[in-house]
Amino acid sequence: MTNHSTLDRGAGIAVWRQIMETLKAEIVSGAFGKGSRLPPESELAARFGVNRHTVRRAIAALTGEGILRADQGRGTFVASAPLSYPIGPRTRFSEIVSGQDRAPDGRLIGSASEEADALLANRLDVPLGTALLRVETLRVADGVPMIIATGWFDQTRVPNFVTDYADSGSITTALKRAGITDYRRKETRITAELVEANDARQLGLALGQPVMVMESVNLDMEGRPIQYTRARVAADRMQLVVNEAG
């Protein structure tokens, strides 16, 4: 069992936050399943070598994220684990979420036409100035916002994408309706930044909180780029898992 010796008090990270991250990692790994009861505060305090106030602050933070819930007189229970999100050649939000017994949904926030600049032309392998479709979407699991994404497509290949996505809530379905029956991930680049104001409102995050940023390119089965996406992920609700076998 983990004890207080695992906490790095010289790392510049508050001890309560280290406890919070340790508990979150254990919940993600399945050590504490959904609906299971956490040990009492006194037991956790002894385990980590801290006072109960420090443990209480860590639990409060996890409760605020919706990972734990406190039942008066009964204890603290796991409400939901952060979503485990594998990154590989076949990355499908709806399939990933459904596979973890959660309900996926996609919401169209906005769309517009724009010309390909140098970056977009390079990512989509199209000439400068090509007419592109830019789509803003919000991906949700069990009603909880997870990802806000900006995606670009060659407009001539997906002329009815906005209508099809708004109708289905699925990028895979919208692409199939455009005749793109399957696709694979070429690459994903992962960085981090502080959430911007518009994204904070959509994701329900406080300003100053971090988000993971995933820049990805998807190819059709002939190897032609069909989609470039810049997605911002609520870092406290999702764990990215890189599929090295892919």
Coordinates of N, CA and C in Angstrom, one line a residue:
M1 N 0.8 -1.2 0.0 CA 0.0 0.0 0.0 C 0.9 1.2 0.0
T2 N 0.4 2.3 -0.7 CA 1.2 3.5 -0.7 C 1.2 4.2 0.6
N3 N 2.3 4.8 1.0 CA 2.4 5.5 2.3 C 3.0 6.9 2.1
H4 N 3.2 7.6 3.2 CA 3.6 8.9 3.1 C 5.0 9.1 2.4
S5 N 5.8 8.0 2.4 CA 7.1 8.1 1.7 C 7.0 8.4 0.2
T6 N 5.8 8.1 -0.4 CA 5.7 8.4 -1.8 C 5.4 9.8 -2.1
L7 N 5.1 10.7 -1.1 CA 4.9 12.1 -1.4 C 6.2 12.8 -1.4
D8 N 6.4 13.6 -2.5 CA 7.6 14.4 -2.6 C 7.4 15.8 -2.1
R9 N 7.7 16.0 -0.8 CA 7.5 17.3 -0.2 C 8.4 18.4 -0.7
G10 N 9.4 18.0 -1.4 CA 10.3 19.0 -2.0 C 10.1 19.3 -3.4
A11 N 8.9 18.8 -4.0 CA 8.7 19.0 -5.4 C 8.0 20.3 -5.7
G12 N 7.7 21.1 -4.8 CA 7.0 22.3 -5.0 C 5.5 22.2 -5.3
I13 N 5.0 21.0 -5.2 CA 3.6 20.7 -5.4 C 2.9 20.5 -4.0
A14 N 1.8 21.2 -3.7 CA 1.2 21.1 -2.4 C 0.9 19.6 -2.1
V15 N 1.1 19.2 -0.8 CA 0.9 17.8 -0.4 C -0.5 17.4 -0.6
W16 N -1.5 18.3 -0.4 CA -2.9 17.8 -0.6 C -3.1 17.5 -2.1
R17 N -2.4 18.3 -3.0 CA -2.6 18.0 -4.4 C -2.0 16.7 -4.8
Q18 N -0.8 16.4 -4.2 CA -0.2 15.1 -4.4 C -1.1 13.9 -4.0
I19 N -1.7 14.1 -2.8 CA -2.7 13.1 -2.4 C -3.9 13.0 -3.3
M20 N -4.4 14.1 -3.8 CA -5.5 14.1 -4.8 C -5.1 13.3 -6.0
E21 N -3.9 13.6 -6.6 CA -3.5 13.0 -7.8 C -3.3 11.5 -7.6
T22 N -2.8 11.1 -6.4 CA -2.6 9.7 -6.1 C -3.9 8.9 -6.0
L23 N -4.9 9.5 -5.4 CA -6.2 8.9 -5.3 C -6.8 8.8 -6.7
K24 N -6.7 9.9 -7.4 CA -7.3 9.9 -8.8 C -6.7 8.8 -9.6
A25 N -5.3 8.6 -9.6 CA -4.7 7.6 -10.3 C -5.2 6.2 -9.9
E26 N -5.4 6.0 -8.6 CA -5.9 4.7 -8.2 C -7.3 4.5 -8.6
I27 N -8.1 5.5 -8.7 CA -9.5 5.4 -9.2 C -9.5 5.0 -10.7
V28 N -8.6 5.7 -11.5 CA -8.5 5.4 -12.9 C -8.1 4.0 -13.1
S29 N -7.1 3.5 -12.3 CA -6.6 2.1 -12.4 C -7.6 1.1 -12.0
G30 N -8.6 1.4 -11.3 CA -9.6 0.5 -10.8 C -9.4 0.0 -9.4
A31 N -8.4 0.6 -8.7 CA -8.2 0.2 -7.3 C -9.5 0.5 -6.5
F32 N -10.1 1.7 -6.8 CA -11.4 2.1 -6.2 C -12.4 2.1 -7.4
G33 N -13.3 1.2 -7.5 CA -14.3 1.2 -8.5 C -15.4 2.2 -8.3
K34 N -16.2 2.5 -9.4 CA -17.4 3.3 -9.2 C -18.3 2.8 -8.2
G35 N -18.7 3.7 -7.3 CA -19.6 3.3 -6.2 C -18.9 2.8 -4.9
S36 N -17.6 2.5 -5.0 CA -16.9 2.0 -3.8 C -16.6 3.1 -2.8
R37 N -16.5 2.7 -1.6 CA -16.3 3.7 -0.5 C -14.8 3.9 -0.2
L38 N -14.4 5.1 -0.1 CA -13.0 5.4 0.3 C -12.8 5.1 1.7
P39 N -11.5 4.8 2.1 CA -11.2 4.6 3.5 C -11.5 5.9 4.3
P40 N -11.7 5.8 5.6 CA -12.0 7.0 6.4 C -10.8 8.0 6.3
E41 N -11.1 9.2 6.6 CA -10.1 10.3 6.6 C -8.9 9.9 7.5
S42 N -9.3 9.4 8.7 CA -8.2 9.1 9.6 C -7.2 8.0 9.1
E43 N -7.8 7.1 8.3 CA -7.0 6.0 7.7 C -6.1 6.6 6.6
L44 N -6.7 7.4 5.8 CA -5.9 8.1 4.7 C -4.8 9.0 5.3
A45 N -5.2 9.7 6.3 CA -4.2 10.6 7.0 C -3.0 9.8 7.5
A46 N -3.3 8.6 8.1 CA -2.2 7.8 8.6 C -1.4 7.2 7.4
R47 N -2.0 6.8 6.3 CA -1.4 6.3 5.2 C -0.4 7.3 4.6
F48 N -0.8 8.5 4.4 CA 0.0 9.5 3.8 C 0.9 10.3 4.8
G49 N 0.7 10.1 6.0 CA 1.5 10.8 7.0 C 1.2 12.3 7.1
V50 N -0.1 12.6 7.1 CA -0.5 14.0 7.1 C -1.6 14.1 8.1
N51 N -2.1 15.4 8.3 CA -3.2 15.5 9.2 C -4.5 15.4 8.4
R52 N -5.6 15.3 9.1 CA -6.9 15.0 8.4 C -7.4 16.2 7.6
H53 N -7.0 17.4 8.0 CA -7.3 18.6 7.2 C -6.7 18.5 5.8
T54 N -5.5 18.0 5.7 CA -4.9 17.9 4.4 C -5.6 16.9 3.5
V55 N -6.0 15.8 4.1 CA -6.7 14.8 3.4 C -8.1 15.3 3.0
R56 N -8.7 16.1 3.9 CA -10.0 16.6 3.6 C -10.0 17.6 2.4
R57 N -8.9 18.3 2.3 CA -8.8 19.2 1.1 C -8.6 18.5 -0.2
A58 N -7.9 17.4 -0.2 CA -7.7 16.6 -1.4 C -9.1 16.0 -1.8
I59 N -9.8 15.5 -0.8 CA -11.1 14.9 -1.1 C -12.1 15.9 -1.6
A60 N -12.0 17.1 -1.0 CA -12.9 18.2 -1.5 C -12.6 18.6 -2.9
A61 N -11.4 18.5 -3.3 CA -11.0 18.9 -4.7 C -11.6 17.8 -5.6
L62 N -11.5 16.5 -5.3 CA -12.0 15.4 -6.1 C -13.5 15.5 -6.2
T63 N -14.1 15.9 -5.1 CA -15.6 16.0 -5.0 C -16.0 17.1 -6.0
G64 N -15.2 18.2 -6.0 CA -15.5 19.3 -6.9 C -15.4 19.0 -8.3
E65 N -14.6 18.0 -8.6 CA -14.4 17.6 -10.0 C -15.4 16.5 -10.4
G66 N -16.3 16.1 -9.4 CA -17.3 15.1 -9.7 C -16.8 13.7 -9.7
I67 N -15.5 13.5 -9.2 CA -15.0 12.1 -9.1 C -15.4 11.4 -7.9
L68 N -15.6 12.2 -6.8 CA -16.1 11.6 -5.5 C -17.4 12.3 -5.1
R69 N -18.1 11.7 -4.3 CA -19.3 12.2 -3.7 C -19.4 11.9 -2.2
A70 N -19.8 12.8 -1.4 CA -19.9 12.6 0.0 C -21.4 12.4 0.4
D71 N -21.6 11.2 1.0 CA -22.9 10.9 1.5 C -22.9 11.1 3.0
Q72 N -23.7 12.0 3.5 CA -23.8 12.4 4.9 C -24.0 11.2 5.8
G73 N -23.1 11.0 6.7 CA -23.2 9.9 7.7 C -22.8 8.5 7.1
R74 N -22.5 8.4 5.8 CA -22.1 7.2 5.3 C -20.6 7.1 4.8
G75 N -20.1 8.3 4.4 CA -18.7 8.3 3.9 C -18.6 8.9 2.6
T76 N -17.4 8.7 2.0 CA -17.1 9.3 0.7 C -17.0 8.1 -0.3
F77 N -17.6 8.3 -1.5 CA -17.7 7.3 -2.5 C -17.2 7.8 -3.9
V78 N -16.8 6.8 -4.7 CA -16.4 7.1 -6.0 C -17.6 7.4 -6.9
A79 N -17.8 8.6 -7.4 CA -18.9 8.9 -8.3 C -18.6 8.5 -9.7
S80 N -17.5 8.8 -10.2 CA -17.1 8.4 -11.6 C -15.6 8.6 -11.7
A81 N -15.0 7.7 -12.5 CA -13.5 7.8 -12.7 C -13.3 8.7 -13.9
P82 N -12.1 9.4 -14.0 CA -11.8 10.1 -15.2 C -11.8 9.2 -16.4
L83 N -12.2 9.7 -17.5 CA -12.4 8.9 -18.7 C -11.0 8.5 -19.2
S84 N -10.8 7.2 -19.5 CA -9.5 6.7 -20.1 C -9.7 6.8 -21.6
Y85 N -8.8 7.6 -22.2 CA -8.9 7.9 -23.7 C -7.7 7.5 -24.4
P86 N -7.8 6.3 -25.1 CA -6.6 5.8 -25.8 C -6.4 6.5 -27.1
I87 N -5.1 6.8 -27.4 CA -4.7 7.5 -28.6 C -4.0 6.5 -29.5
G88 N -4.5 6.2 -30.6 CA -3.9 5.2 -31.5 C -4.4 5.4 -32.9
P89 N -4.2 4.5 -33.8 CA -4.6 4.6 -35.2 C -6.1 4.8 -35.4
R90 N -6.9 4.2 -34.4 CA -8.3 4.2 -34.5 C -8.8 4.9 -33.2
T91 N -9.0 6.2 -33.3 CA -9.4 6.9 -32.1 C -10.8 7.5 -32.4
R92 N -11.8 6.9 -31.8 CA -13.2 7.3 -32.0 C -13.9 7.7 -30.7
F93 N -14.2 8.9 -30.5 CA -14.8 9.4 -29.2 C -16.0 8.5 -28.8
S94 N -17.0 8.4 -29.7 CA -18.2 7.7 -29.3 C -17.9 6.2 -28.9
E95 N -17.0 5.5 -29.6 CA -16.7 4.2 -29.3 C -16.0 4.1 -27.9
I96 N -15.1 5.0 -27.7 CA -14.3 5.0 -26.5 C -15.2 5.2 -25.3
V97 N -16.1 6.2 -25.4 CA -17.0 6.5 -24.3 C -18.0 5.4 -24.0
S98 N -18.6 4.9 -25.1 CA -19.6 3.8 -25.0 C -18.9 2.6 -24.3
G99 N -17.7 2.3 -24.7 CA -17.0 1.2 -24.1 C -16.7 1.3 -22.7
Q100 N -16.9 2.4 -22.1 CA -16.7 2.6 -20.6 C -18.0 2.9 -19.9
D101 N -19.1 2.4 -20.6 CA -20.5 2.5 -20.0 C -20.9 3.9 -19.7
R102 N -20.5 4.8 -20.6 CA -21.0 6.2 -20.5 C -21.7 6.5 -21.8
A103 N -22.5 7.6 -21.8 CA -23.3 8.0 -23.0 C -22.6 9.1 -23.7
P104 N -22.1 8.9 -24.9 CA -21.4 9.9 -25.7 C -22.4 10.8 -26.4
D105 N -22.0 12.1 -26.6 CA -22.8 13.0 -27.4 C -21.8 14.0 -28.0
G106 N -22.2 14.5 -29.1 CA -21.5 15.6 -29.8 C -22.4 16.8 -30.1
R107 N -22.0 18.0 -29.7 CA -22.8 19.2 -29.9 C -22.1 20.1 -30.8
L108 N -22.8 20.6 -31.9 CA -22.2 21.6 -32.8 C -22.3 22.9 -32.2
I109 N -21.2 23.6 -32.0 CA -21.1 24.9 -31.4 C -21.2 26.0 -32.5
G110 N -20.5 25.7 -33.6 CA -20.5 26.7 -34.7 C -19.7 26.2 -35.9
S111 N -19.8 26.9 -37.0 CA -19.1 26.5 -38.2 C -18.9 27.7 -39.1
A112 N -17.9 27.6 -40.0 CA -17.7 28.7 -40.9 C -16.8 28.2 -42.1
S113 N -16.8 29.0 -43.1 CA -15.9 28.7 -44.3 C -14.7 29.6 -44.2
E114 N -13.5 29.1 -44.5 CA -12.3 29.9 -44.5 C -11.3 29.3 -45.5
E115 N -10.4 30.1 -45.9 CA -9.3 29.7 -46.8 C -8.2 29.1 -46.1
A116 N -7.5 28.1 -46.7 CA -6.4 27.4 -46.0 C -5.2 28.3 -46.0
D117 N -4.7 28.6 -44.8 CA -3.4 29.3 -44.7 C -2.3 28.3 -44.8
A118 N -1.1 28.7 -44.5 CA 0.1 27.8 -44.7 C 0.0 26.6 -43.8
L119 N -0.4 26.8 -42.5 CA -0.5 25.7 -41.6 C -1.5 24.7 -42.0
L120 N -2.7 25.2 -42.3 CA -3.8 24.3 -42.7 C -3.6 23.6 -44.0
A121 N -3.0 24.3 -44.9 CA -2.6 23.7 -46.2 C -1.7 22.5 -46.0
N122 N -0.7 22.7 -45.1 CA 0.3 21.7 -44.9 C -0.3 20.5 -44.2
R123 N -1.2 20.7 -43.2 CA -1.8 19.6 -42.4 C -2.8 18.8 -43.3
L124 N -3.5 19.5 -44.2 CA -4.5 18.8 -45.0 C -4.0 18.5 -46.4
D125 N -2.7 18.9 -46.7 CA -2.1 18.6 -48.0 C -3.0 19.1 -49.2
V126 N -3.4 20.4 -49.0 CA -4.1 21.1 -50.1 C -3.4 22.4 -50.4
P127 N -3.7 23.0 -51.6 CA -3.1 24.2 -52.0 C -3.5 25.4 -51.1
L128 N -2.7 26.4 -50.9 CA -3.0 27.6 -50.2 C -4.3 28.2 -50.8
G129 N -5.2 28.7 -49.9 CA -6.4 29.3 -50.4 C -7.5 28.3 -50.6
T130 N -7.3 27.0 -50.5 CA -8.4 26.1 -50.6 C -9.6 26.4 -49.7
A131 N -10.8 26.2 -50.2 CA -11.9 26.5 -49.3 C -12.1 25.4 -48.3
L132 N -12.0 25.7 -47.0 CA -12.1 24.8 -45.9 C -13.4 25.0 -45.1
L133 N -13.8 24.0 -44.5 CA -14.9 24.1 -43.5 C -14.3 24.0 -42.1
R134 N -14.6 25.0 -41.3 CA -14.1 24.9 -39.9 C -15.4 24.6 -39.0
V135 N -15.2 23.6 -38.2 CA -16.3 23.2 -37.3 C -15.9 23.2 -35.9
E136 N -16.7 23.8 -35.0 CA -16.5 23.9 -33.6 C -17.4 22.9 -32.9
T137 N -16.9 21.9 -32.1 CA -17.8 20.9 -31.5 C -17.4 20.8 -30.0
L138 N -18.4 20.3 -29.3 CA -18.2 20.0 -27.9 C -18.6 18.5 -27.7
R139 N -17.6 17.7 -27.2 CA -17.8 16.3 -27.0 C -18.1 16.0 -25.5
V140 N -19.2 15.3 -25.2 CA -19.7 15.1 -23.9 C -19.9 13.6 -23.6
A141 N -19.6 13.3 -22.3 CA -19.8 11.9 -21.8 C -20.7 12.0 -20.6
D142 N -21.9 11.3 -20.6 CA -22.8 11.3 -19.5 C -23.2 12.8 -19.1
G143 N -23.3 13.6 -20.1 CA -23.7 15.0 -19.9 C -22.6 15.9 -19.4
V144 N -21.4 15.4 -19.2 CA -20.2 16.1 -18.7 C -19.4 16.6 -19.9
P145 N -19.1 17.9 -20.1 CA -18.2 18.3 -21.2 C -16.8 17.8 -21.0
M146 N -16.3 17.2 -22.1 CA -14.9 16.6 -22.0 C -13.9 17.3 -23.0
I147 N -14.4 17.5 -24.2 CA -13.5 18.1 -25.2 C -14.2 19.2 -26.0
I148 N -13.5 20.3 -26.2 CA -14.0 21.2 -27.2 C -13.0 21.2 -28.3
A149 N -13.4 21.1 -29.6 CA -12.5 20.9 -30.7 C -12.8 21.8 -31.8
T150 N -11.8 22.2 -32.5 CA -11.9 22.9 -33.8 C -11.3 22.0 -34.9
G151 N -12.2 21.7 -35.8 CA -11.7 20.8 -36.9 C -11.9 21.5 -38.3
W152 N -10.9 21.1 -39.2 CA -11.0 21.7 -40.5 C -11.0 20.6 -41.5
F153 N -11.8 20.8 -42.5 CA -12.0 19.8 -43.6 C -12.0 20.5 -45.0
D154 N -11.6 19.7 -46.0 CA -11.7 20.2 -47.4 C -13.2 20.3 -47.7
Q155 N -13.7 21.5 -47.9 CA -15.2 21.7 -48.0 C -15.8 20.9 -49.1
T156 N -15.0 20.6 -50.2 CA -15.6 19.9 -51.4 C -15.8 18.4 -51.0
R157 N -15.1 17.9 -50.0 CA -15.2 16.5 -49.7 C -16.4 16.2 -48.7
V158 N -16.8 17.2 -48.0 CA -17.8 17.0 -46.9 C -18.8 18.2 -47.0
P159 N -19.5 18.3 -48.2 CA -20.4 19.5 -48.4 C -21.6 19.6 -47.4
N160 N -22.0 18.5 -46.8 CA -23.2 18.5 -45.9 C -22.8 18.1 -44.5
F161 N -21.5 18.3 -44.2 CA -21.0 17.9 -42.9 C -21.7 18.5 -41.7
V162 N -21.9 19.8 -41.8 CA -22.5 20.5 -40.6 C -23.9 19.9 -40.3
T163 N -24.7 19.8 -41.4 CA -26.1 19.2 -41.1 C -26.0 17.8 -40.6
D164 N -25.1 17.0 -41.2 CA -25.0 15.6 -40.8 C -24.5 15.4 -39.4
Y165 N -23.5 16.3 -39.0 CA -23.0 16.2 -37.6 C -24.0 16.7 -36.6
A166 N -24.7 17.8 -37.0 CA -25.7 18.3 -36.0 C -26.8 17.2 -35.8
D167 N -27.1 16.4 -36.9 CA -28.2 15.4 -36.8 C -27.7 14.2 -36.0
S168 N -26.5 13.8 -36.2 CA -26.0 12.5 -35.6 C -25.2 12.7 -34.4
G169 N -24.5 13.8 -34.2 CA -23.6 14.0 -33.0 C -22.4 13.2 -33.1
S170 N -22.1 12.6 -34.3 CA -20.9 11.8 -34.5 C -20.1 12.2 -35.8
I171 N -18.8 12.4 -35.6 CA -18.0 12.7 -36.7 C -17.9 11.5 -37.7
T172 N -17.8 10.3 -37.1 CA -17.7 9.1 -37.9 C -18.9 9.0 -38.8
T173 N -20.1 9.2 -38.3 CA -21.3 9.1 -39.0 C -21.4 10.2 -40.1
A174 N -21.0 11.4 -39.7 CA -21.1 12.5 -40.7 C -20.1 12.2 -41.9
L175 N -18.9 11.7 -41.6 CA -18.0 11.3 -42.7 C -18.5 10.2 -43.6
K176 N -19.2 9.2 -42.9 CA -19.7 8.1 -43.7 C -20.8 8.6 -44.7
R177 N -21.6 9.6 -44.3 CA -22.6 10.2 -45.1 C -22.0 10.9 -46.3
A178 N -20.7 11.3 -46.1 CA -20.0 12.0 -47.2 C -19.2 11.0 -48.1
G179 N -19.4 9.7 -47.8 CA -18.7 8.7 -48.6 C -17.4 8.3 -48.1
I180 N -17.0 8.8 -46.9 CA -15.7 8.4 -46.3 C -16.0 7.4 -45.3
T181 N -15.9 6.1 -45.7 CA -16.4 5.0 -44.9 C -15.6 4.7 -43.7
D182 N -14.3 5.0 -43.7 CA -13.4 4.7 -42.6 C -12.2 5.7 -42.7
Y183 N -11.5 5.8 -41.6 CA -10.4 6.7 -41.5 C -9.5 6.2 -40.4
R184 N -8.2 6.7 -40.4 CA -7.3 6.3 -39.3 C -6.5 7.6 -38.9
R185 N -6.0 7.5 -37.7 CA -5.2 8.6 -37.2 C -3.7 8.6 -37.7
K186 N -3.3 9.6 -38.3 CA -1.9 9.7 -38.8 C -1.0 10.1 -37.6
E187 N -1.3 11.1 -36.9 CA -0.5 11.5 -35.8 C -1.3 12.4 -34.8
T188 N -0.8 12.4 -33.5 CA -1.4 13.3 -32.5 C -0.3 13.9 -31.8
R189 N -0.4 15.2 -31.6 CA 0.6 16.0 -30.9 C -0.1 16.6 -29.6
I190 N 0.5 16.3 -28.5 CA -0.1 16.6 -27.2 C 0.7 17.7 -26.5
T191 N 0.1 18.8 -26.1 CA 0.7 19.8 -25.3 C -0.3 20.3 -24.3
A192 N 0.1 21.3 -23.5 CA -0.8 21.8 -22.5 C -0.8 23.3 -22.5
E193 N -1.9 23.9 -22.0 CA -2.0 25.4 -21.9 C -3.1 25.7 -20.9
L194 N -3.2 27.0 -20.5 CA -4.2 27.4 -19.6 C -5.5 27.7 -20.5
V195 N -6.6 27.3 -19.9 CA -7.9 27.4 -20.7 C -8.2 28.8 -21.0
E196 N -8.7 29.0 -22.2 CA -9.1 30.4 -22.6 C -10.6 30.6 -22.2
A197 N -11.0 31.9 -22.2 CA -12.3 32.2 -21.6 C -13.4 31.5 -22.3
N198 N -13.5 31.5 -23.6 CA -14.6 30.8 -24.3 C -14.6 29.3 -24.0
D199 N -13.5 28.7 -24.1 CA -13.4 27.3 -23.8 C -13.8 27.0 -22.3
A200 N -13.4 27.9 -21.4 CA -13.7 27.7 -20.0 C -15.2 27.6 -19.8
R201 N -15.9 28.5 -20.5 CA -17.4 28.5 -20.4 C -18.0 27.2 -20.9
Q202 N -17.5 26.8 -22.1 CA -18.1 25.6 -22.7 C -17.8 24.3 -21.9
L203 N -16.6 24.3 -21.3 CA -16.2 23.1 -20.5 C -16.6 23.1 -19.1
G204 N -17.0 24.3 -18.6 CA -17.4 24.4 -17.2 C -16.1 24.4 -16.3
L205 N -15.1 25.1 -16.8 CA -13.8 25.2 -16.0 C -13.6 26.6 -15.5
A206 N -12.8 26.7 -14.5 CA -12.4 28.1 -14.0 C -11.3 28.6 -14.8
L207 N -11.2 29.9 -15.0 CA -10.0 30.4 -15.7 C -8.8 30.1 -14.9
G208 N -7.7 29.8 -15.6 CA -6.5 29.5 -15.0 C -6.2 28.0 -14.9
Q209 N -7.3 27.2 -15.1 CA -7.1 25.7 -15.1 C -6.4 25.2 -16.3
P210 N -5.7 24.1 -16.3 CA -5.0 23.6 -17.5 C -5.9 22.8 -18.3
V211 N -5.7 22.8 -19.6 CA -6.3 21.9 -20.5 C -5.2 21.2 -21.3
M212 N -5.4 19.9 -21.7 CA -4.5 19.3 -22.6 C -4.9 19.6 -24.1
V213 N -4.0 19.9 -24.9 CA -4.3 20.2 -26.3 C -3.8 19.1 -27.2
M214 N -4.7 18.5 -28.0 CA -4.4 17.5 -28.9 C -4.5 18.0 -30.4
E215 N -3.5 18.0 -31.1 CA -3.5 18.4 -32.5 C -3.4 17.1 -33.3
S216 N -4.3 16.8 -34.2 CA -4.3 15.5 -34.8 C -4.7 15.6 -36.3
V217 N -4.2 14.7 -37.1 CA -4.6 14.6 -38.5 C -5.1 13.2 -38.8
N218 N -6.3 13.1 -39.4 CA -6.9 11.8 -39.8 C -6.8 11.7 -41.3
L219 N -6.6 10.4 -41.7 CA -6.4 10.1 -43.1 C -7.6 9.2 -43.6
D220 N -8.0 9.3 -44.8 CA -8.9 8.2 -45.3 C -8.1 7.0 -45.6
M221 N -8.8 5.9 -46.1 CA -8.1 4.7 -46.3 C -7.1 4.7 -47.5
E222 N -7.2 5.8 -48.3 CA -6.2 5.9 -49.4 C -5.0 6.8 -48.9
G223 N -5.0 7.2 -47.7 CA -3.9 7.9 -47.2 C -4.0 9.4 -47.4
R224 N -5.2 9.9 -47.8 CA -5.4 11.4 -48.0 C -5.9 12.0 -46.7
P225 N -5.3 13.1 -46.3 CA -5.8 13.8 -45.1 C -7.2 14.3 -45.3
I226 N -8.1 14.0 -44.3 CA -9.5 14.4 -44.4 C -9.8 15.4 -43.3
Q227 N -9.0 15.4 -42.2 CA -9.4 16.2 -41.1 C -8.2 16.6 -40.3
Y228 N -8.1 17.9 -39.9 CA -7.1 18.4 -39.0 C -7.9 19.0 -37.8
T229 N -7.5 18.6 -36.6 CA -8.3 19.0 -35.4 C -7.3 19.5 -34.4
R230 N -7.8 20.6 -33.7 CA -7.1 21.1 -32.5 C -8.1 21.0 -31.4
A231 N -7.9 20.0 -30.5 CA -8.9 19.7 -29.4 C -8.3 20.1 -28.1
R232 N -9.2 20.8 -27.3 CA -8.8 21.1 -25.9 C -9.6 20.2 -24.9
V233 N -8.8 19.6 -24.1 CA -9.4 18.5 -23.2 C -9.4 18.9 -21.8
A234 N -10.5 18.7 -21.1 CA -10.5 19.0 -19.6 C -9.6 18.0 -18.9
A235 N -8.5 18.5 -18.5 CA -7.4 17.7 -18.0 C -7.8 16.9 -16.7
D236 N -8.7 17.4 -15.9 CA -9.1 16.7 -14.7 C -10.2 15.6 -15.0
R237 N -10.7 15.5 -16.2 CA -11.8 14.6 -16.5 C -11.4 13.5 -17.4
M238 N -10.2 13.5 -17.9 CA -9.7 12.6 -18.9 C -8.3 12.2 -18.8
Q239 N -8.0 10.9 -19.0 CA -6.6 10.5 -18.9 C -6.3 9.9 -20.3
L240 N -5.3 10.6 -21.0 CA -4.9 10.1 -22.3 C -3.9 8.9 -22.2
V241 N -4.2 7.9 -23.0 CA -3.4 6.7 -23.0 C -2.9 6.4 -24.4
V242 N -1.6 6.5 -24.5 CA -1.0 6.4 -25.9 C -0.8 4.9 -26.2
N243 N -1.4 4.5 -27.3 CA -1.3 3.1 -27.7 C -0.1 2.9 -28.5
E244 N 1.0 2.3 -27.8 CA 2.3 2.1 -28.5 C 2.2 1.0 -29.5
A245 N 1.3 0.2 -29.4 CA 1.2 -0.9 -30.4 C 0.7 -0.4 -31.8
G246 N 0.1 0.8 -31.7 CA -0.4 1.4 -33.0 C 0.6 2.0 -33.8

